[in-house]
Amino acid sequence: MSINLLDFDAKGLAGFCAKIGEKPFRARQLLRWIHRAGEADFDAMSDLAKGLREKLSAAAVIEPPKVISDHTAPDGTRKWLLSVGAGNGIETVYIPETSRGTLCISSQVGCALACAFCSTGRQGFNRNLTVAEIIGQLWWANKVLTETFTSEAGRERPITNIVMMGMGEPLTNFENVVTSLDLMLDDNAYGLSRRRVTVSTSGIIPAMDRLRERCPVALAVSLHAPNDALRDQLVPINRKYPLRELLGACERYLQSAPRDFITFEYVMLDGVNDSVAQARELVQLVRNIPCKLNLIPFNPFPDSGFKRSSANAVSRFRDVLMEAGLVTTVRKTRGDDIAAACGQLAGKVLDKTRRAHRSIAETAG
Ligand code: SF4
């Protein structure tokens, strides 16, 4: 079976070149061709010797996940469903704005963490994505978007920001995610700054500490509740890593973070976590941590059992936070009509945990 070169960062490509008897500088050339130029055809890599091109064609491929579907919403949000084999599909979403273009990348097929309000979590879990499947989402999107992109005021290229906020909990697929982050940051690949690459976690504390040491990119933490009793229900991993410990990990992370704040995500669920009293409790919870709050109107999906908070409830909640001096934004809901909004990435998951069956049974009951 051919080796997929999308699986390698700079170090991995150097190892691969050594194995086929090539000098280390060939790895840098390859990295540039693959990721900067988006080239998948070895014959087109004009500064590689013919003998090397033939060797590469015989031993290796550059193969991202295959596109199953490609939809663009009226607001420009674009979503790809990509096949990762054996009937599984993952989703990647591009959100263009005037001054930036954000790509939302998946890290797993499904998710094992089963957050109560999450469409991905509802589907169960199949497996971690490989590096080629993670970075392949960026490789593919960058290639197709670059073909049509004309540089705009505010940005020179289509993708300026990455958020690891698609399907899955990135920090439970640590090594593959970090190798992918290395590629995103590598000047010979995508050359993004750490500030523009965000990992979003539900709070896997030991992995947050490892990320801080290994590759401290910007961090978003899915909070969703102002106390342990409610968070235990909404984000079950809280039972293992409760809020006090989670906030301690956030403080440690800030010592190495590329930004001087943590983003806290808070999905707004009608009658569940959106009262004024809960907003006050949230203020007390995070008051000692430099942070920004991002309120996310819930995106309903079939049988979710939750409703989106009213616009009034969201405003009231935001006002309490802002009056307490917390920088707070309300996420614009984009791509609704193609189910590309936060928490709606569903892909196609052949559940190995059988949770999907249990949820359907629970909903039915
Ligand atoms: S919100 Fe994130 S961590 Fe929770 S189930 Fe969904 S994908 Fe997994």
Coordinates of C-alpha atoms and ligand atoms in Angstrom, one line a residue:
M1 CA 0.0 0.0 0.0
S2 CA 1.3 3.5 -0.9
I3 CA 2.3 5.9 1.9
N4 CA 0.1 9.0 2.1
L5 CA 2.5 11.9 2.4
L6 CA -0.3 14.0 4.0
D7 CA 0.3 11.9 7.1
F8 CA 3.7 13.6 7.6
D9 CA 4.8 16.9 9.1
A10 CA 8.3 18.3 8.4
K11 CA 10.0 15.8 10.7
G12 CA 8.0 12.9 9.3
L13 CA 8.8 13.8 5.7
A14 CA 12.5 14.1 6.7
G15 CA 12.3 10.5 8.0
F16 CA 10.5 9.3 4.9
C17 CA 13.2 10.9 2.7
A18 CA 16.0 9.3 4.7
K19 CA 14.3 5.9 4.2
I20 CA 14.2 6.3 0.4
G21 CA 17.8 7.5 0.4
E22 CA 17.2 11.2 -0.2
K23 CA 18.8 14.2 1.5
P24 CA 16.9 16.2 4.2
F25 CA 16.4 19.3 2.0
R26 CA 14.2 17.2 -0.3
A27 CA 11.7 17.0 2.6
R28 CA 11.4 20.8 2.7
Q29 CA 10.9 20.9 -1.0
L30 CA 8.2 18.2 -0.8
L31 CA 6.5 20.0 2.1
R32 CA 6.3 23.2 0.0
W33 CA 4.9 21.5 -3.0
I34 CA 2.3 19.5 -1.1
H35 CA 1.0 22.2 1.3
R36 CA 2.0 25.6 -0.1
A37 CA 1.4 24.8 -3.8
G38 CA -1.4 22.2 -3.1
E39 CA 0.2 19.9 -5.6
A40 CA -0.7 16.2 -5.6
D41 CA 1.0 15.2 -8.8
F42 CA 4.7 14.3 -8.3
D43 CA 5.3 14.8 -12.0
A44 CA 4.4 18.5 -11.6
M45 CA 7.1 19.0 -8.9
S46 CA 9.5 20.6 -11.4
D47 CA 12.5 21.1 -9.1
L48 CA 12.7 17.5 -8.1
A49 CA 15.0 15.2 -10.1
K50 CA 13.2 12.9 -12.5
G51 CA 14.5 9.8 -10.7
L52 CA 13.1 11.1 -7.4
R53 CA 9.7 11.8 -9.0
E54 CA 9.6 8.3 -10.2
K55 CA 10.6 6.9 -6.9
L56 CA 7.8 9.0 -5.2
S57 CA 5.2 7.9 -7.7
A58 CA 6.0 4.3 -7.0
A59 CA 6.0 4.5 -3.2
A60 CA 3.7 7.3 -2.2
V61 CA 0.5 9.3 -2.8
I62 CA -1.0 12.6 -1.7
E63 CA -4.5 11.8 -1.0
P64 CA -7.1 13.9 1.1
P65 CA -10.5 12.4 2.0
K66 CA -12.8 12.2 -1.0
V67 CA -15.6 14.7 -1.4
I68 CA -19.1 13.3 -1.1
S69 CA -21.0 16.6 -1.2
D70 CA -20.2 20.3 -1.4
H71 CA -22.9 22.9 -0.4
T72 CA -22.7 26.6 -0.3
A73 CA -25.3 28.6 1.7
P74 CA -26.6 32.0 0.6
D75 CA -24.4 33.7 3.2
G76 CA -21.3 32.1 1.6
T77 CA -20.8 29.4 4.2
R78 CA -19.6 26.3 2.5
K79 CA -19.7 22.8 3.8
W80 CA -18.0 19.6 2.5
L81 CA -19.0 16.1 3.5
L82 CA -15.8 14.0 3.1
S83 CA -15.5 10.2 3.0
V84 CA -13.1 8.6 5.3
G85 CA -13.9 5.1 4.3
A86 CA -16.1 2.2 5.5
G87 CA -19.2 4.3 5.1
N88 CA -18.0 7.1 7.5
G89 CA -18.2 10.8 6.6
I90 CA -16.8 13.9 8.3
E91 CA -17.6 17.5 7.8
T92 CA -15.5 20.6 7.1
V93 CA -17.0 24.1 7.0
Y94 CA -15.6 27.3 5.6
I95 CA -17.0 30.6 6.9
P96 CA -15.9 33.7 4.9
E97 CA -16.1 37.1 6.4
T98 CA -14.7 40.4 5.2
S99 CA -11.5 40.4 7.2
R100 CA -11.0 36.7 7.6
G101 CA -11.8 33.3 6.3
T102 CA -12.2 30.6 8.9
L103 CA -12.0 26.8 8.3
C104 CA -13.7 24.6 10.9
I105 CA -12.0 21.2 10.9
S106 CA -13.1 17.8 12.3
S107 CA -10.8 15.6 14.4
Q108 CA -12.8 12.4 14.9
V109 CA -15.6 10.4 13.2
G110 CA -18.3 11.2 15.7
C111 CA -17.5 11.9 19.3
A112 CA -17.4 9.8 22.4
L113 CA -18.1 12.6 24.9
A114 CA -21.9 12.7 24.4
C115 CA -22.6 16.4 25.3
A116 CA -26.4 16.5 25.6
F117 CA -27.0 19.3 23.1
C118 CA -24.6 18.2 20.4
S119 CA -25.6 16.6 17.1
T120 CA -22.2 15.0 16.6
G121 CA -22.2 13.6 20.1
R122 CA -25.6 12.1 19.5
Q123 CA -24.3 10.0 16.7
G124 CA -21.8 8.1 18.8
F125 CA -18.1 7.5 18.0
N126 CA -16.3 5.5 15.4
R127 CA -12.6 6.4 15.4
N128 CA -9.9 9.1 15.5
L129 CA -9.0 10.7 12.2
T130 CA -5.5 10.2 10.9
V131 CA -3.2 13.2 10.3
A132 CA -3.9 12.9 6.5
E133 CA -7.6 13.1 7.2
I134 CA -7.3 16.1 9.5
I135 CA -4.7 18.1 7.5
G136 CA -6.4 16.8 4.3
Q137 CA -9.4 18.9 5.1
L138 CA -7.3 22.0 5.1
W139 CA -5.3 20.9 2.1
W140 CA -8.5 20.3 0.1
A141 CA -10.3 23.5 1.2
N142 CA -7.2 25.6 0.6
K143 CA -6.8 24.2 -2.9
V144 CA -10.4 24.6 -4.1
L145 CA -10.9 28.0 -2.4
T146 CA -7.6 29.4 -3.8
E147 CA -8.7 28.6 -7.3
T148 CA -11.5 31.1 -7.1
F149 CA -10.2 33.5 -4.5
T150 CA -9.2 37.0 -5.5
S151 CA -7.4 38.9 -2.8
E152 CA -9.8 41.2 -0.9
A153 CA -9.3 44.2 1.3
G154 CA -8.6 42.7 4.7
R155 CA -7.1 39.5 3.6
E156 CA -4.7 38.0 1.1
R157 CA -5.8 34.4 1.1
P158 CA -9.0 32.5 1.5
I159 CA -8.2 30.7 4.8
T160 CA -6.7 33.0 7.5
N161 CA -8.0 31.2 10.6
I162 CA -8.5 27.6 11.7
V163 CA -10.8 26.3 14.4
M164 CA -10.6 22.7 15.6
M165 CA -14.3 22.8 16.3
G166 CA -15.8 20.4 13.9
M167 CA -16.8 16.8 14.7
G168 CA -15.0 15.3 17.7
E169 CA -13.0 16.3 20.8
P170 CA -9.6 17.2 19.4
L171 CA -7.7 16.6 22.6
T172 CA -8.7 12.9 22.7
N173 CA -6.9 12.5 19.4
F174 CA -3.9 14.3 20.7
E175 CA -0.9 13.2 18.7
N176 CA -2.6 13.4 15.3
V177 CA -4.1 16.8 16.1
V178 CA -0.7 18.2 17.3
T179 CA 1.1 16.9 14.2
S180 CA -1.6 18.6 12.1
L181 CA -1.2 21.8 14.1
D182 CA 2.5 21.7 13.4
L183 CA 1.8 21.7 9.7
M184 CA -0.7 24.6 10.0
L185 CA 2.0 26.6 11.7
D186 CA 5.0 25.5 9.6
D187 CA 6.2 28.3 7.3
N188 CA 6.9 25.8 4.6
A189 CA 3.3 24.6 4.8
Y190 CA 0.5 27.0 5.8
G191 CA 2.5 29.4 7.9
L192 CA -0.4 30.4 10.2
S193 CA 0.3 32.2 13.5
R194 CA -0.6 30.4 16.7
R195 CA -3.1 33.2 17.4
R196 CA -5.1 32.2 14.3
V197 CA -5.3 28.5 15.1
T198 CA -7.8 27.6 17.8
V199 CA -8.3 24.3 19.5
S200 CA -11.7 23.9 21.1
T201 CA -12.0 21.5 24.0
S202 CA -14.7 20.3 26.4
G203 CA -12.0 20.3 29.1
I204 CA -9.7 17.3 28.9
I205 CA -7.4 18.6 31.6
P206 CA -4.3 16.4 31.2
A207 CA -4.3 17.0 27.4
M208 CA -4.7 20.8 27.9
D209 CA -1.5 20.7 30.0
R210 CA 0.3 18.7 27.3
L211 CA -0.9 21.1 24.6
R212 CA 0.4 24.0 26.6
E213 CA 3.8 22.4 26.6
R214 CA 3.8 20.9 23.1
C215 CA 2.0 23.4 20.8
P216 CA 0.2 26.3 22.6
V217 CA -2.2 27.6 20.1
A218 CA -5.3 29.7 21.0
L219 CA -7.7 27.8 23.3
A220 CA -11.5 27.7 23.4
V221 CA -13.2 25.9 26.3
S222 CA -16.8 24.7 26.0
L223 CA -18.3 25.8 29.3
H224 CA -22.0 25.7 28.7
A225 CA -23.0 25.9 32.4
P226 CA -22.1 28.0 35.4
N227 CA -22.0 25.2 38.0
D228 CA -21.0 21.5 38.2
A229 CA -24.5 20.2 38.8
L230 CA -25.7 21.5 35.4
R231 CA -22.5 20.9 33.6
D232 CA -22.5 17.3 34.7
Q233 CA -25.7 17.0 32.7
L234 CA -24.8 19.0 29.6
V235 CA -21.1 18.1 29.3
P236 CA -20.7 14.7 31.0
I237 CA -16.9 14.8 31.0
N238 CA -17.3 17.4 33.7
R239 CA -17.9 14.5 36.2
K240 CA -14.3 13.5 35.6
Y241 CA -12.8 17.1 35.2
P242 CA -15.0 19.4 37.2
L243 CA -15.1 23.2 36.9
R244 CA -12.7 24.2 39.6
E245 CA -10.0 22.0 38.2
L246 CA -10.8 23.0 34.6
L247 CA -10.4 26.7 35.5
G248 CA -7.1 25.9 37.1
A249 CA -5.9 24.3 33.8
C250 CA -7.1 27.4 32.0
E251 CA -4.9 29.6 34.3
R252 CA -1.9 27.3 33.6
Y253 CA -2.6 27.4 29.9
L254 CA -2.6 31.2 29.9
Q255 CA 1.0 31.2 30.9
S256 CA 2.0 29.9 27.4
A257 CA -1.0 30.9 25.3
P258 CA -0.5 33.1 22.2
R259 CA -3.4 35.2 23.3
D260 CA -3.8 36.7 26.8
F261 CA -7.3 35.2 27.2
I262 CA -9.2 32.0 27.0
T263 CA -12.4 31.9 25.0
F264 CA -15.3 30.3 26.8
E265 CA -18.0 28.9 24.6
Y266 CA -21.6 28.9 26.0
V267 CA -24.4 27.5 24.0
M268 CA -27.7 29.2 24.9
L269 CA -30.4 26.6 25.7
D270 CA -33.9 27.9 26.4
G271 CA -34.9 27.5 30.1
V272 CA -31.8 25.4 30.8
N273 CA -28.8 27.7 31.2
D274 CA -29.9 31.1 30.1
S275 CA -31.4 32.8 33.2
V276 CA -30.1 36.1 34.7
A277 CA -29.2 34.2 37.9
Q278 CA -27.1 31.8 35.9
A279 CA -25.4 34.7 34.1
R280 CA -24.5 36.1 37.6
E281 CA -23.2 32.7 38.6
L282 CA -21.1 32.6 35.5
V283 CA -19.6 36.0 36.3
Q284 CA -18.5 34.7 39.7
L285 CA -17.1 31.5 38.2
V286 CA -14.8 33.1 35.6
R287 CA -14.1 36.4 37.3
N288 CA -10.4 35.6 38.0
I289 CA -9.5 34.4 34.5
P290 CA -8.7 36.7 31.6
C291 CA -11.4 35.5 29.1
K292 CA -13.8 36.3 26.4
L293 CA -17.3 34.8 26.5
N294 CA -18.8 33.6 23.2
L295 CA -22.6 33.0 23.5
I296 CA -23.8 30.6 20.9
P297 CA -27.6 30.4 20.1
F298 CA -28.4 26.7 20.0
N299 CA -29.0 25.2 16.6
P300 CA -31.9 22.8 17.0
F301 CA -31.7 19.4 15.3
P302 CA -34.3 16.6 15.2
D303 CA -35.0 15.0 18.6
S304 CA -32.4 17.2 20.4
G305 CA -34.8 17.9 23.2
F306 CA -33.6 21.5 23.5
K307 CA -34.7 24.8 22.2
R308 CA -32.8 27.9 21.2
S309 CA -32.9 30.7 23.9
S310 CA -35.0 33.7 22.8
A311 CA -33.2 36.8 21.5
N312 CA -34.4 38.6 24.7
A313 CA -32.9 35.9 26.9
V314 CA -29.6 36.0 25.1
S315 CA -29.5 39.9 25.3
R316 CA -30.3 39.8 29.0
F317 CA -27.6 37.2 29.7
R318 CA -25.1 39.1 27.6
D319 CA -25.9 42.4 29.4
V320 CA -25.2 40.8 32.9
L321 CA -21.8 39.6 31.6
M322 CA -20.9 42.9 30.0
E323 CA -21.9 44.9 33.0
A324 CA -19.5 42.8 35.0
G325 CA -16.8 43.8 32.6
L326 CA -16.5 40.5 30.7
V327 CA -15.9 40.8 27.0
T328 CA -18.9 39.0 25.4
T329 CA -19.9 38.3 21.9
V330 CA -23.0 36.5 20.5
R331 CA -22.1 34.3 17.7
K332 CA -23.9 35.0 14.5
T333 CA -25.7 32.0 13.3
R334 CA -24.3 31.2 9.9
G335 CA -24.9 28.4 7.4
D336 CA -28.1 27.3 9.3
D337 CA -29.8 26.1 6.1
I338 CA -27.0 23.7 5.3
A339 CA -26.7 22.5 8.9
A340 CA -23.2 23.9 9.2
A341 CA -23.6 25.8 12.4
C342 CA -21.9 25.0 15.6
G343 CA -23.1 21.7 17.2
Q344 CA -24.8 20.7 13.9
L345 CA -22.0 18.8 12.2
A346 CA -23.4 15.4 11.8
G347 CA -21.3 13.7 9.0
K348 CA -22.0 10.0 8.7
V349 CA -20.9 8.0 11.7
L350 CA -21.0 4.2 11.9
D351 CA -21.3 4.3 15.7
K352 CA -19.1 1.8 17.5
T353 CA -20.4 2.7 21.0
R354 CA -24.0 2.0 20.1
R355 CA -24.8 5.3 21.7
A356 CA -26.8 6.4 18.7
H357 CA -29.1 3.5 19.3
R358 CA -29.4 4.3 22.9
S359 CA -30.2 7.9 22.3
I360 CA -32.9 7.0 19.8
A361 CA -34.4 4.6 22.3
E362 CA -34.2 7.2 25.1
T363 CA -35.9 9.8 22.8
A364 CA -38.5 7.3 21.9
G365 CA -39.1 6.5 25.5
Ligands
SF4_1 S1 -19.8 19.3 21.9 FE1 -17.8 18.7 21.2 S2 -17.0 17.3 22.9 FE2 -19.2 17.5 23.2 S3 -20.1 15.7 22.1 FE3 -20.1 17.5 20.6 S4 -18.2 17.2 19.5 FE4 -18.0 16.0 21.3

